[in-house]
Short mmCIF file of C-alpha atoms in Angstrom, two decimals:
data_model
loop_
_atom_site.label_atom_id
_atom_site.label_comp_id
_atom_site.label_asym_id
_atom_site.label_seq_id
_atom_site.Cartn_x
_atom_site.Cartn_y
_atom_site.Cartn_z
CA MET T 42 0.01 0.14 0.05
CA ILE T 43 3.00 2.14 0.60
CA GLU T 44 6.24 1.64 -1.16
CA ILE T 45 9.13 4.15 -0.10
CA ARG T 46 12.31 3.63 -2.28
CA GLY T 47 15.88 5.27 -1.46
CA LEU T 48 14.29 8.33 0.12
CA ARG T 49 16.71 10.82 1.02
CA LYS T 50 16.05 14.47 2.64
CA THR T 51 18.56 16.78 3.72
CA TYR T 52 18.21 19.85 5.34
CA ARG T 53 21.25 22.73 4.59
CA SER T 54 21.82 25.58 6.75
CA ARG T 55 24.90 27.65 6.11
CA LYS T 56 27.02 26.11 8.99
CA GLN T 57 25.83 22.35 8.26
CA SER T 58 23.73 19.78 6.57
CA VAL T 59 21.74 17.22 8.33
CA ASN T 60 20.61 14.16 6.69
CA ALA T 61 16.87 13.60 8.04
CA VAL T 62 16.17 10.91 6.28
CA ASP T 63 18.92 9.03 4.96
CA ASN T 64 18.18 6.17 2.19
CA VAL T 65 15.22 4.79 3.94
CA ASP T 66 13.00 1.89 1.98
CA LEU T 67 9.74 1.06 3.51
CA THR T 68 6.75 -1.10 2.43
CA VAL T 69 3.37 -1.40 4.25
CA GLY T 70 1.26 -3.99 2.98
CA GLU T 71 -2.52 -3.49 2.75
CA GLY T 72 -4.42 -3.76 6.38
CA GLU T 73 -1.00 -3.44 8.21
CA VAL T 74 -0.37 -1.08 11.04
CA TYR T 75 3.11 0.27 10.65
CA GLY T 76 4.93 1.73 13.28
CA VAL T 77 8.44 3.79 13.35
CA LEU T 78 10.13 4.06 16.24
CA GLY T 79 12.93 6.79 17.35
CA GLN T 80 13.78 9.42 19.39
CA SER T 81 13.09 13.03 18.49
CA GLY T 82 15.46 14.01 15.90
CA ALA T 83 15.89 10.39 14.37
CA GLY T 84 14.06 11.80 11.11
CA LYS T 85 10.84 9.62 11.90
CA SER T 86 8.85 12.95 11.25
CA THR T 87 10.30 14.52 8.30
CA LEU T 88 9.84 10.67 6.89
CA LEU T 89 6.26 10.62 7.46
CA ARG T 90 5.78 14.12 6.00
CA CYS T 91 7.32 12.81 2.91
CA VAL T 92 4.77 9.98 2.44
CA ASN T 93 1.99 12.86 1.26
CA MET T 94 4.56 14.93 -0.06
CA LEU T 95 4.53 17.70 2.83
CA GLU T 96 8.37 17.47 2.37
CA ARG T 97 9.69 16.80 -0.88
CA PRO T 98 12.45 14.25 -0.55
CA ASP T 99 15.63 14.89 -2.43
CA THR T 100 16.09 11.65 -4.03
CA GLY T 101 14.07 8.47 -4.18
CA THR T 102 10.36 7.60 -4.91
CA VAL T 103 7.18 7.20 -2.53
CA ALA T 104 4.04 5.34 -4.33
CA VAL T 105 0.84 4.83 -2.37
CA ASP T 106 -1.69 2.64 -3.70
CA GLY T 107 0.35 2.13 -6.63
CA VAL T 108 0.26 5.85 -6.89
CA GLU T 109 3.97 7.83 -7.47
CA LEU T 110 3.61 10.30 -5.51
CA THR T 111 7.14 11.86 -6.29
CA ALA T 112 6.17 11.96 -9.71
CA LEU T 113 3.24 14.17 -9.26
CA GLY T 114 2.35 18.33 -8.27
CA GLY T 115 -0.33 20.50 -8.58
CA LYS T 116 -3.81 19.37 -8.88
CA ARG T 117 -3.12 15.63 -9.25
CA LEU T 118 -1.09 15.74 -5.99
CA ARG T 119 -4.02 17.29 -4.13
CA ILE T 120 -6.63 14.92 -5.61
CA ALA T 121 -4.25 11.88 -4.72
CA ARG T 122 -3.72 13.02 -0.96
CA HIS T 123 -7.64 12.87 -0.70
CA GLY T 124 -6.53 9.06 -0.55
CA ILE T 125 -4.41 10.01 2.25
CA GLY T 126 -5.70 10.83 5.85
CA MET T 127 -3.60 12.33 8.46
CA ILE T 128 -3.82 12.94 12.19
CA HIS T 129 -1.26 15.08 14.14
CA GLN T 130 0.34 15.34 17.70
CA HIS T 131 -1.49 18.75 18.29
CA PHE T 132 -4.75 17.81 16.53
CA ALA T 133 -4.68 20.74 14.25
CA LEU T 134 -8.13 21.45 14.20
CA LEU T 135 -9.77 24.83 13.02
CA SER T 136 -10.62 26.81 16.21
CA SER T 137 -12.93 28.78 14.57
CA ARG T 138 -15.22 25.72 13.22
CA THR T 139 -17.36 23.29 15.34
CA VAL T 140 -16.66 19.48 15.33
CA ALA T 141 -18.99 19.05 12.67
CA GLY T 142 -17.62 22.12 10.66
CA ASN T 143 -14.04 20.56 11.29
CA VAL T 144 -15.01 17.08 9.76
CA ALA T 145 -16.83 19.16 6.95
CA PHE T 146 -13.86 21.17 5.65
CA ALA T 147 -12.20 17.67 4.57
CA LEU T 148 -15.30 17.11 2.67
CA GLU T 149 -15.28 20.67 1.21
CA VAL T 150 -11.69 20.10 0.23
CA THR T 151 -12.99 17.58 -1.76
CA GLY T 152 -15.97 19.20 -3.45
CA ALA T 153 -18.77 16.90 -2.19
CA PRO T 154 -21.87 18.69 -2.25
CA ARG T 155 -23.76 20.19 0.87
CA ALA T 156 -26.42 17.40 1.16
CA GLU T 157 -23.76 14.51 1.31
CA ARG T 158 -21.28 16.41 3.56
CA ARG T 159 -23.82 16.50 6.13
CA ALA T 160 -24.95 13.06 6.20
CA ARG T 161 -21.25 11.90 6.05
CA VAL T 162 -20.34 14.15 8.94
CA ALA T 163 -22.72 12.31 10.84
CA GLU T 164 -21.77 9.11 10.07
CA LEU T 165 -18.05 10.04 10.70
CA LEU T 166 -18.68 11.23 14.38
CA GLU T 167 -21.06 8.24 15.08
CA LEU T 168 -18.17 6.11 14.18
CA VAL T 169 -15.10 8.05 16.51
CA GLY T 170 -18.10 8.28 19.13
CA LEU T 171 -18.40 12.06 19.33
CA SER T 172 -22.02 12.05 17.84
CA GLY T 173 -23.52 14.38 20.78
CA ARG T 174 -20.68 16.98 20.66
CA ALA T 175 -21.36 18.17 16.75
CA ASP T 176 -21.53 21.71 17.69
CA ALA T 177 -18.93 21.97 20.15
CA TYR T 178 -15.99 23.99 19.66
CA PRO T 179 -12.37 22.48 19.81
CA SER T 180 -11.47 24.44 22.69
CA GLN T 181 -14.34 22.72 24.82
CA LEU T 182 -13.28 19.61 24.40
CA SER T 183 -10.91 17.07 26.03
CA GLY T 184 -7.39 16.43 24.16
CA GLY T 185 -8.69 12.82 23.61
CA GLN T 186 -12.00 14.17 21.84
CA LYS T 187 -9.89 16.45 20.04
CA GLN T 188 -7.91 13.69 18.60
CA ARG T 189 -11.30 12.07 17.62
CA VAL T 190 -12.15 14.79 15.57
CA GLY T 191 -8.62 14.67 13.96
CA ILE T 192 -9.72 10.89 13.03
CA ALA T 193 -12.88 11.74 11.81
CA ARG T 194 -11.62 14.37 9.54
CA ALA T 195 -8.72 12.09 8.29
CA LEU T 196 -11.10 9.47 7.24
CA ALA T 197 -13.78 11.89 5.72
CA ALA T 198 -12.55 11.34 2.32
CA ARG T 199 -12.50 7.60 2.78
CA PRO T 200 -8.98 7.07 2.56
CA LYS T 201 -6.99 3.90 2.50
CA VAL T 202 -4.09 5.08 4.30
CA LEU T 203 -3.80 6.81 7.53
CA LEU T 204 -0.66 8.63 8.46
CA SER T 205 -0.25 9.27 12.33
CA ASP T 206 2.41 11.98 13.48
CA GLU T 207 2.82 10.85 17.13
CA ALA T 208 -1.33 11.06 17.34
CA THR T 209 -1.25 10.06 21.46
CA SER T 210 2.01 11.97 22.54
CA ALA T 211 0.12 14.87 24.05
CA LEU T 212 -2.57 12.48 25.46
CA ASP T 213 -2.57 10.74 28.91
CA PRO T 214 -2.18 7.12 29.19
CA GLU T 215 -5.71 6.45 29.66
CA THR T 216 -6.81 8.64 26.74
CA THR T 217 -3.90 7.34 24.54
CA ASP T 218 -5.37 3.85 25.26
CA SER T 219 -8.78 4.57 23.90
CA ILE T 220 -7.23 6.08 21.09
CA LEU T 221 -5.22 3.02 19.98
CA ARG T 222 -8.21 1.07 20.48
CA LEU T 223 -10.00 3.13 18.22
CA LEU T 224 -7.34 3.12 15.66
CA LEU T 225 -7.05 -0.68 15.86
CA ASP T 226 -11.07 -1.10 15.41
CA LEU T 227 -10.66 1.20 12.28
CA ASN T 228 -7.90 -0.84 11.26
CA ARG T 229 -10.01 -4.17 11.50
CA ARG T 230 -13.04 -3.16 10.04
CA LEU T 231 -12.13 -0.57 7.49
CA GLY T 232 -9.21 -2.62 6.41
CA LEU T 233 -7.37 0.97 6.85
CA THR T 234 -3.43 0.49 6.29
CA ILE T 235 -1.76 2.86 9.18
CA LEU T 236 1.65 4.30 9.11
CA LEU T 237 2.42 5.80 12.48
CA ILE T 238 5.54 7.43 14.17
CA THR T 239 5.96 7.11 17.61
CA HIS T 240 8.84 7.39 20.61
CA GLU T 241 6.28 5.51 22.80
CA MET T 242 6.70 1.95 23.15
CA THR T 243 3.31 1.37 24.33
CA VAL T 244 1.90 2.34 20.95
CA VAL T 245 4.21 -0.47 18.97
CA LYS T 246 2.71 -3.14 21.82
CA ARG T 247 -0.72 -2.15 21.52
CA ILE T 248 -1.52 -1.90 17.80
CA CYS T 249 1.68 -2.54 15.45
CA THR T 250 2.02 -5.65 13.29
CA SER T 251 5.53 -3.99 11.89
CA ALA T 252 7.63 -1.98 13.15
CA ALA T 253 10.85 -0.39 12.38
CA VAL T 254 13.71 1.39 14.45
CA MET T 255 14.72 4.70 13.42
CA ARG T 256 18.19 6.69 14.73
CA ASP T 257 20.06 9.20 12.58
CA GLY T 258 17.71 8.93 9.53
CA LYS T 259 18.27 5.36 9.13
CA PHE T 260 16.45 2.15 9.83
CA VAL T 261 18.47 0.48 12.10
CA GLU T 262 16.24 -2.57 11.59
CA SER T 263 12.50 -3.15 10.70
CA GLY T 264 10.19 -6.17 9.90
CA ARG T 265 7.18 -8.02 11.53
CA VAL T 266 7.12 -7.34 15.09
CA ALA T 267 6.59 -11.28 15.60
CA ASP T 268 9.88 -11.90 13.56
CA LEU T 269 11.76 -8.71 15.37
CA LEU T 270 11.17 -10.51 18.76
CA ARG T 271 12.11 -13.95 17.43
CA ARG T 272 15.65 -12.15 16.65
CA ASP T 273 18.14 -10.53 19.09
CA SER T 274 16.42 -7.26 18.07
CA GLU T 275 16.71 -3.82 19.67
CA LEU T 276 13.12 -3.88 19.50
CA ALA T 277 12.77 -6.73 21.55
CA ARG T 278 15.36 -5.00 24.18
CA ASP T 279 13.05 -1.74 24.20
CA LEU T 280 9.63 -3.45 24.34
CA PHE T 281 10.60 -5.68 27.16
CA PRO T 282 13.76 -4.06 29.28
CA LEU T 283 14.97 -6.31 31.92
CA ASP T 284 16.42 -4.50 34.74
CA GLY T 285 17.45 -7.37 36.94
CA PRO T 286 21.32 -8.09 37.84
CA SER T 287 23.35 -9.29 35.21
CA SER T 288 25.54 -11.50 37.06
CA VAL T 289 24.90 -14.30 39.84
CA ASP T 290 27.85 -16.13 41.43
CA GLY T 291 27.65 -19.97 40.40
CA SER T 292 25.18 -19.12 37.70
CA ALA T 293 24.69 -18.15 34.12
CA VAL T 294 22.24 -15.31 33.41
CA LEU T 295 20.76 -15.51 30.31
CA ASP T 296 17.74 -13.34 28.49
CA VAL T 297 15.29 -15.28 27.04
CA THR T 298 12.70 -14.06 24.30
CA VAL T 299 9.69 -15.68 22.96
CA SER T 300 6.95 -14.99 21.13
CA GLY T 301 3.54 -16.46 19.27
CA ASP T 302 2.32 -19.40 21.06
CA ASP T 303 5.71 -20.23 22.77
CA ALA T 304 4.94 -17.09 25.08
CA ASP T 305 2.55 -19.23 26.68
CA LYS T 306 4.19 -22.55 26.82
CA PRO T 307 5.75 -23.75 30.44
CA LEU T 308 9.22 -23.47 29.12
CA LEU T 309 11.10 -22.53 32.62
CA ALA T 310 9.37 -25.40 34.38
CA GLU T 311 10.40 -27.80 31.38
CA VAL T 312 14.10 -26.81 31.72
CA ALA T 313 13.73 -27.40 35.66
CA ARG T 314 12.09 -30.58 35.24
CA ARG T 315 14.47 -32.00 32.23
CA PHE T 316 17.71 -30.63 33.77
CA ASP T 317 16.84 -31.18 37.36
CA THR T 318 18.01 -27.73 37.92
CA ASP T 319 17.06 -24.67 39.46
CA VAL T 320 15.55 -21.54 37.29
CA ARG T 321 15.60 -18.20 38.96
CA ILE T 322 13.55 -15.30 37.33
CA LEU T 323 15.29 -12.23 37.75
CA ALA T 324 13.24 -10.11 35.83
CA GLY T 325 10.43 -10.61 33.29
CA HIS T 326 7.29 -9.94 31.43
CA VAL T 327 4.62 -11.85 29.40
CA GLU T 328 2.32 -9.62 27.41
CA THR T 329 -0.22 -9.86 24.75
CA LEU T 330 0.94 -7.58 21.86
CA ALA T 331 -1.29 -5.92 18.60
CA ALA T 332 -0.34 -9.37 16.53
CA THR T 333 1.21 -11.92 18.89
CA ARG T 334 1.60 -12.89 22.29
CA ALA T 335 5.31 -12.41 23.43
CA GLY T 336 7.62 -12.66 26.88
CA ARG T 337 10.91 -11.82 27.56
CA TRP T 338 12.82 -12.88 31.06
CA ARG T 339 16.04 -12.73 32.71
CA ILE T 340 16.97 -15.99 34.41
CA ALA T 341 20.00 -17.49 36.22
CA VAL T 342 20.64 -21.00 35.98
CA PRO T 343 23.69 -23.00 37.63
CA THR T 344 26.47 -22.97 35.37
CA ALA T 345 26.28 -27.02 35.20
CA ALA T 346 23.22 -26.89 33.46
CA SER T 347 23.00 -23.46 31.66
CA GLU T 348 24.58 -25.08 28.43
CA ASP T 349 21.92 -27.62 28.15
CA ALA T 350 19.28 -25.04 29.28
CA ALA T 351 20.51 -22.87 26.56
CA ASP T 352 20.31 -24.94 23.96
CA PHE T 353 16.63 -26.62 24.94
CA LEU T 354 15.23 -22.92 24.95
CA ARG T 355 16.70 -22.53 21.53
CA LYS T 356 15.43 -25.49 20.18
CA SER T 357 11.83 -24.72 21.62
CA GLY T 358 11.82 -21.37 19.48
CA ALA T 359 13.43 -18.87 22.00
CA GLN T 360 15.82 -16.56 21.53
CA VAL T 361 18.49 -16.41 23.83
CA GLY T 362 21.32 -14.38 24.71
CA VAL T 363 23.87 -14.27 27.61
CA ALA T 364 22.59 -10.93 30.00
CA SER T 365 25.01 -7.86 29.77
CA MET E 122 -19.57 81.50 20.83
CA THR E 123 -23.10 80.05 22.20
CA TRP E 124 -23.08 76.11 22.93
CA ASP E 125 -25.33 75.92 20.13
CA GLU E 126 -23.06 77.29 17.68
CA VAL E 127 -20.26 75.02 19.29
CA PHE E 128 -22.59 71.92 18.49
CA GLU E 129 -23.56 72.94 15.10
CA LEU E 130 -19.72 73.15 14.36
CA LEU E 131 -19.10 69.88 16.12
CA ALA E 132 -21.84 68.29 13.91
CA VAL E 133 -20.09 69.11 10.86
CA GLY E 134 -16.70 68.39 12.26
CA PHE E 135 -17.89 64.87 13.30
CA GLN E 136 -19.32 64.14 9.81
CA GLU E 137 -16.28 65.03 7.77
CA THR E 138 -14.29 62.86 10.23
CA ALA E 139 -16.62 59.97 10.18
CA TRP E 140 -16.84 60.15 6.27
CA MET E 141 -12.95 60.63 6.37
CA VAL E 142 -12.38 57.66 8.63
CA GLY E 143 -14.90 55.43 7.25
CA VAL E 144 -13.89 55.41 3.80
CA SER E 145 -10.13 55.34 4.61
CA ALA E 146 -10.62 52.38 6.88
CA LEU E 147 -12.46 50.36 4.16
CA LEU E 148 -10.01 51.06 1.75
CA THR E 149 -7.64 50.42 4.59
CA ALA E 150 -9.07 47.01 5.41
CA VAL E 151 -9.24 46.02 1.90
CA GLY E 152 -5.65 47.11 0.77
CA GLY E 153 -4.16 45.92 4.20
CA LEU E 154 -5.62 42.51 4.01
CA LEU E 155 -4.19 41.95 0.28
CA VAL E 156 -0.67 43.39 1.06
CA GLY E 157 -0.63 41.34 4.37
CA VAL E 158 -1.78 38.07 2.87
CA LEU E 159 0.85 38.51 -0.17
CA LEU E 160 3.37 39.00 2.50
CA VAL E 161 2.87 35.79 4.36
CA LEU E 162 2.53 33.57 1.22
CA THR E 163 5.45 34.84 -0.41
CA ASP E 164 7.83 34.50 2.46
CA SER E 165 10.17 31.74 2.34
CA GLY E 166 8.33 28.36 3.20
CA GLY E 167 5.01 30.09 2.04
CA LEU E 168 2.56 28.78 -0.21
CA LEU E 169 3.44 31.04 -2.60
CA ALA E 170 7.40 31.56 -1.71
CA ALA E 171 8.94 34.05 -3.52
CA ARG E 172 11.65 35.89 -2.08
CA PRO E 173 12.33 38.72 -4.22
CA VAL E 174 9.00 39.63 -4.45
CA ASN E 175 8.83 39.53 -0.71
CA ALA E 176 11.53 41.61 -0.26
CA VAL E 177 10.44 44.59 -2.28
CA LEU E 178 7.03 44.29 -0.51
CA GLY E 179 8.44 44.44 2.68
CA LEU E 180 10.67 47.44 1.63
CA ILE E 181 7.62 49.37 0.26
CA VAL E 182 5.81 48.78 3.36
CA ASN E 183 8.53 49.67 5.64
CA VAL E 184 9.40 53.09 3.95
CA GLY E 185 5.33 53.47 4.46
CA ARG E 186 5.64 52.68 8.14
CA SER E 187 8.79 54.99 8.61
CA LEU E 188 7.17 57.97 7.39
CA PRO E 189 5.49 60.31 10.02
CA PHE E 190 1.91 61.06 8.48
CA ILE E 191 2.23 64.77 8.41
CA ILE E 192 5.69 64.38 5.84
CA LEU E 193 3.61 61.79 4.11
CA LEU E 194 0.60 63.84 3.83
CA VAL E 195 2.81 66.45 2.13
CA ALA E 196 4.87 64.20 0.22
CA ILE E 197 2.23 62.68 -1.92
CA ILE E 198 0.43 65.84 -2.78
CA PRO E 199 0.87 65.04 -6.53
CA PHE E 200 -0.16 62.02 -6.06
CA THR E 201 -3.49 62.92 -4.10
CA ARG E 202 -4.45 65.54 -6.96
CA ALA E 203 -3.57 62.72 -9.44
CA VAL E 204 -6.40 60.41 -7.79
CA VAL E 205 -8.76 63.31 -6.53
CA GLY E 206 -8.47 66.09 -8.82
CA THR E 207 -7.70 68.31 -5.49
CA THR E 208 -5.57 68.19 -2.31
CA ILE E 209 -8.00 70.10 -0.12
CA GLY E 210 -10.97 68.85 1.60
CA THR E 211 -12.23 65.89 3.03
CA ASP E 212 -11.98 63.68 0.04
CA ALA E 213 -8.27 64.90 -0.36
CA ALA E 214 -7.33 63.74 3.05
CA ILE E 215 -8.64 60.22 2.26
CA VAL E 216 -5.81 59.56 -0.16
CA PRO E 217 -2.76 60.03 2.46
CA LEU E 218 -4.97 58.23 5.59
CA THR E 219 -5.47 55.52 3.11
CA VAL E 220 -1.65 55.59 2.07
CA GLY E 221 -0.27 55.85 5.41
CA ALA E 222 -3.02 53.26 6.92
CA ILE E 223 -2.28 50.46 4.79
CA PRO E 224 1.15 49.56 5.59
CA PHE E 225 0.36 50.03 9.16
CA PHE E 226 -2.38 47.47 8.82
CA ALA E 227 -0.31 45.01 6.65
CA ARG E 228 1.90 44.52 9.09
CA ILE E 229 -0.98 43.85 11.54
CA VAL E 230 -2.30 41.26 8.95
CA GLU E 231 1.00 39.49 8.49
CA ALA E 232 1.34 39.34 12.14
CA ALA E 233 -2.24 37.81 12.62
CA LEU E 234 -1.84 35.44 10.05
CA ARG E 235 1.65 34.36 11.11
CA GLU E 236 -0.34 33.32 14.57
CA VAL E 237 -2.46 30.44 12.60
CA PRO E 238 -0.41 27.28 13.97
CA ALA E 239 1.84 26.03 11.20
CA ASP E 240 0.30 22.32 11.54
CA VAL E 241 -3.19 23.58 10.78
CA VAL E 242 -1.98 25.03 7.62
CA ALA E 243 0.00 21.69 6.92
CA ALA E 244 -3.09 19.51 8.17
CA SER E 245 -4.78 21.75 5.47
CA VAL E 246 -2.34 20.70 2.60
CA ALA E 247 -2.22 17.39 3.49
CA MET E 248 -6.00 17.10 3.09
CA GLY E 249 -5.62 18.55 -0.68
CA ALA E 250 -6.92 21.77 -0.31
CA THR E 251 -6.38 24.33 -2.75
CA ARG E 252 -4.22 27.53 -2.08
CA ARG E 253 -7.57 29.47 -2.22
CA GLN E 254 -9.17 27.30 0.18
CA ILE E 255 -6.16 27.32 2.80
CA VAL E 256 -6.15 31.31 2.67
CA GLY E 257 -9.65 32.09 2.82
CA LYS E 258 -11.32 29.11 4.77
CA VAL E 259 -8.00 28.41 7.20
CA LEU E 260 -5.56 31.53 7.53
CA LEU E 261 -8.08 34.47 7.04
CA ARG E 262 -10.83 32.64 8.97
CA GLU E 263 -8.48 31.39 11.63
CA ALA E 264 -7.00 34.97 12.31
CA LEU E 265 -10.56 36.75 12.11
CA PRO E 266 -10.89 37.91 15.48
CA ALA E 267 -7.04 38.78 15.35
CA LEU E 268 -7.79 40.62 12.67
CA ILE E 269 -10.99 42.60 13.89
CA ALA E 270 -8.95 43.36 16.90
CA GLY E 271 -6.12 44.55 14.45
CA LEU E 272 -8.77 46.36 12.04
CA THR E 273 -10.02 48.43 15.57
CA ILE E 274 -6.51 49.51 16.17
CA THR E 275 -5.89 50.80 12.69
CA VAL E 276 -9.20 52.68 12.92
CA ILE E 277 -8.24 54.30 16.22
CA ALA E 278 -4.83 55.39 14.39
CA ILE E 279 -6.62 56.62 11.41
CA ILE E 280 -8.85 58.69 13.46
CA GLY E 281 -5.81 59.89 14.94
CA TYR E 282 -3.95 60.68 11.75
CA SER E 283 -7.01 62.40 10.54
CA ALA E 284 -6.66 65.25 12.82
CA MET E 285 -3.64 65.80 11.07
CA ALA E 286 -5.27 66.12 7.79
CA GLY E 287 -6.98 69.17 8.98
CA THR E 288 -4.06 71.20 8.19
CA VAL E 289 -4.10 70.42 4.73
CA GLY E 290 -7.87 71.92 4.75
CA GLY E 291 -9.13 68.04 5.47
CA GLY E 292 -11.62 69.36 7.68
CA GLY E 293 -13.14 66.91 10.35
CA LEU E 294 -12.70 67.10 14.27
CA GLY E 295 -9.09 67.95 14.48
CA ASP E 296 -9.39 70.98 11.76
CA LEU E 297 -11.89 72.03 14.61
CA ALA E 298 -9.66 71.89 17.31
CA ILE E 299 -6.77 73.80 15.91
CA ARG E 300 -8.91 76.04 13.78
CA TYR E 301 -10.80 77.28 16.68
CA GLY E 302 -9.76 75.75 19.84
CA TYR E 303 -6.23 76.35 19.41
CA GLN E 304 -6.05 79.44 16.88
CA ARG E 305 -8.74 81.30 18.17
CA PHE E 306 -8.55 80.37 22.00
CA GLU E 307 -12.04 79.28 21.95
CA THR E 308 -11.89 76.84 24.92
CA GLU E 309 -15.58 75.59 24.67
CA VAL E 310 -14.60 74.16 21.13
CA MET E 311 -11.60 72.53 22.26
CA ILE E 312 -13.14 70.78 25.16
CA ALA E 313 -16.29 69.45 22.64
CA THR E 314 -14.20 68.24 20.17
CA VAL E 315 -12.09 66.43 22.61
CA VAL E 316 -15.11 64.53 23.98
CA ALA E 317 -16.46 64.08 20.79
CA LEU E 318 -13.13 62.18 19.76
CA VAL E 319 -13.12 60.31 23.09
CA VAL E 320 -16.31 59.35 22.99
CA PHE E 321 -15.72 58.20 18.86
CA VAL E 322 -12.56 56.13 19.85
CA GLN E 323 -14.54 54.57 22.69
CA LEU E 324 -17.27 53.45 20.46
CA VAL E 325 -14.83 51.76 17.83
CA GLN E 326 -13.21 50.01 20.32
CA MET E 327 -16.56 48.80 21.82
CA VAL E 328 -17.59 47.62 18.46
CA GLY E 329 -14.27 45.97 17.75
CA ASP E 330 -14.33 44.49 21.16
CA VAL E 331 -17.91 42.80 21.01
CA LEU E 332 -17.17 41.54 17.51
CA VAL E 333 -13.86 40.12 18.77
CA ARG E 334 -15.61 38.12 21.62
CA ARG E 335 -18.17 37.03 19.39
CA LEU E 336 -16.21 35.45 16.64
CA SER E 337 -13.28 33.74 19.17
CA HIS E 338 -13.27 30.32 20.13
CA ARG E 339 -9.93 29.56 21.21
#
């Protein structure tokens, strides 16, 4: 649904030039929720703005739903943009218009007739759960409600793709949760493809089927979340930070990552039974992610049995590393 | 001079001032809006980015802003004659008043439009809005309360300028205050004029404030 090839964007000032996006390739399949994770300044915002040409890439191509946007300009680009919704960290609503007016604006832009606009606005507000607040002004809404308006507006022209620019970063954890649930629901019900950027782990955990870690304008790693967890990935370490002790006298300390069905198997008990040894859990998580179950533990196994234990865990599908 | 005579003078003066200020304010609103919008659009990173146009426009506005009104009034006499055919009277005063106020209001418009958050404009671009839609439905509409507040300030400044127009036979309240109040020591006229000006300014400010309050939903 989104195809990015060899994308570069450099900002030059008199003194220095910054490679905001440095040769990034990205493919987002239809119906996927793809998260780009990175610190501020990593270039993820520039990357996202290059997808709908808010920023023109220096080199590389961007295609959305088979249309190469990098080759378009003027009217054709504007029409292509109707098929790409976008939501923003600070909501970017028109303060002079009501909730209904804000959603209607997106339809005015596409040239929809008045009667159709009215019906569609009601339908969209229903979809995001704001039917009762059609006549309120944005200043009278909470942050979560504002973002719901933003989502309704982004979906007005029935786009296939939604771009999310830190959409939950200005919200409290509970509101973040409800917005993420809404996005996931829209993804499933409408088959909406979502590309989002965030610095929050929760967002990736809750809704992303695929993810990339971005640093200094480059993708450090990328792929399906379930696959990344099966490797010794930065994403796994970031999603499940282990803060237990990294050395225990007489024992080997191992970091074990499991995903999919393996996360719910009694693997550690099996190790204890099979090798007649103690297994101590020093730190650990087991959680339900958007697309998979996953867990990560830091365990201490007496040195005598540690080699066997590690082999067994690897054979059972776990990713095992020595704690450091 | 009796109070009846004073009121008669005052009525004429007030009418002249209202006419001068009204027409100049209208022309200034249109002209200043146009120049202000162009200043924002042609700025680098704007929707019609054009550095040279922006620089020239900015320079013209600054020249207009740096001339004291009394000097501008005299300096553009040939232009005034070309436009209205005379350099004396209320109609003639409208020309320098407008020329003087447009750069002033244009800068206010520019500042008001820049207050519209960049992400709101970016969101409109991302939706596929045309430049015309963005200027009309986003920039001007979002800045409307600030524009009305700015226009109020501008109208009050024009009332102030209009007193100076009296010196070239422009008429109005200011003219009255100088000719009768100052040159002929008619204290009653002076006091009446001052009161009339205060009331006039007060009214304009009140109307402006009410409009801003009605329109603002921030």
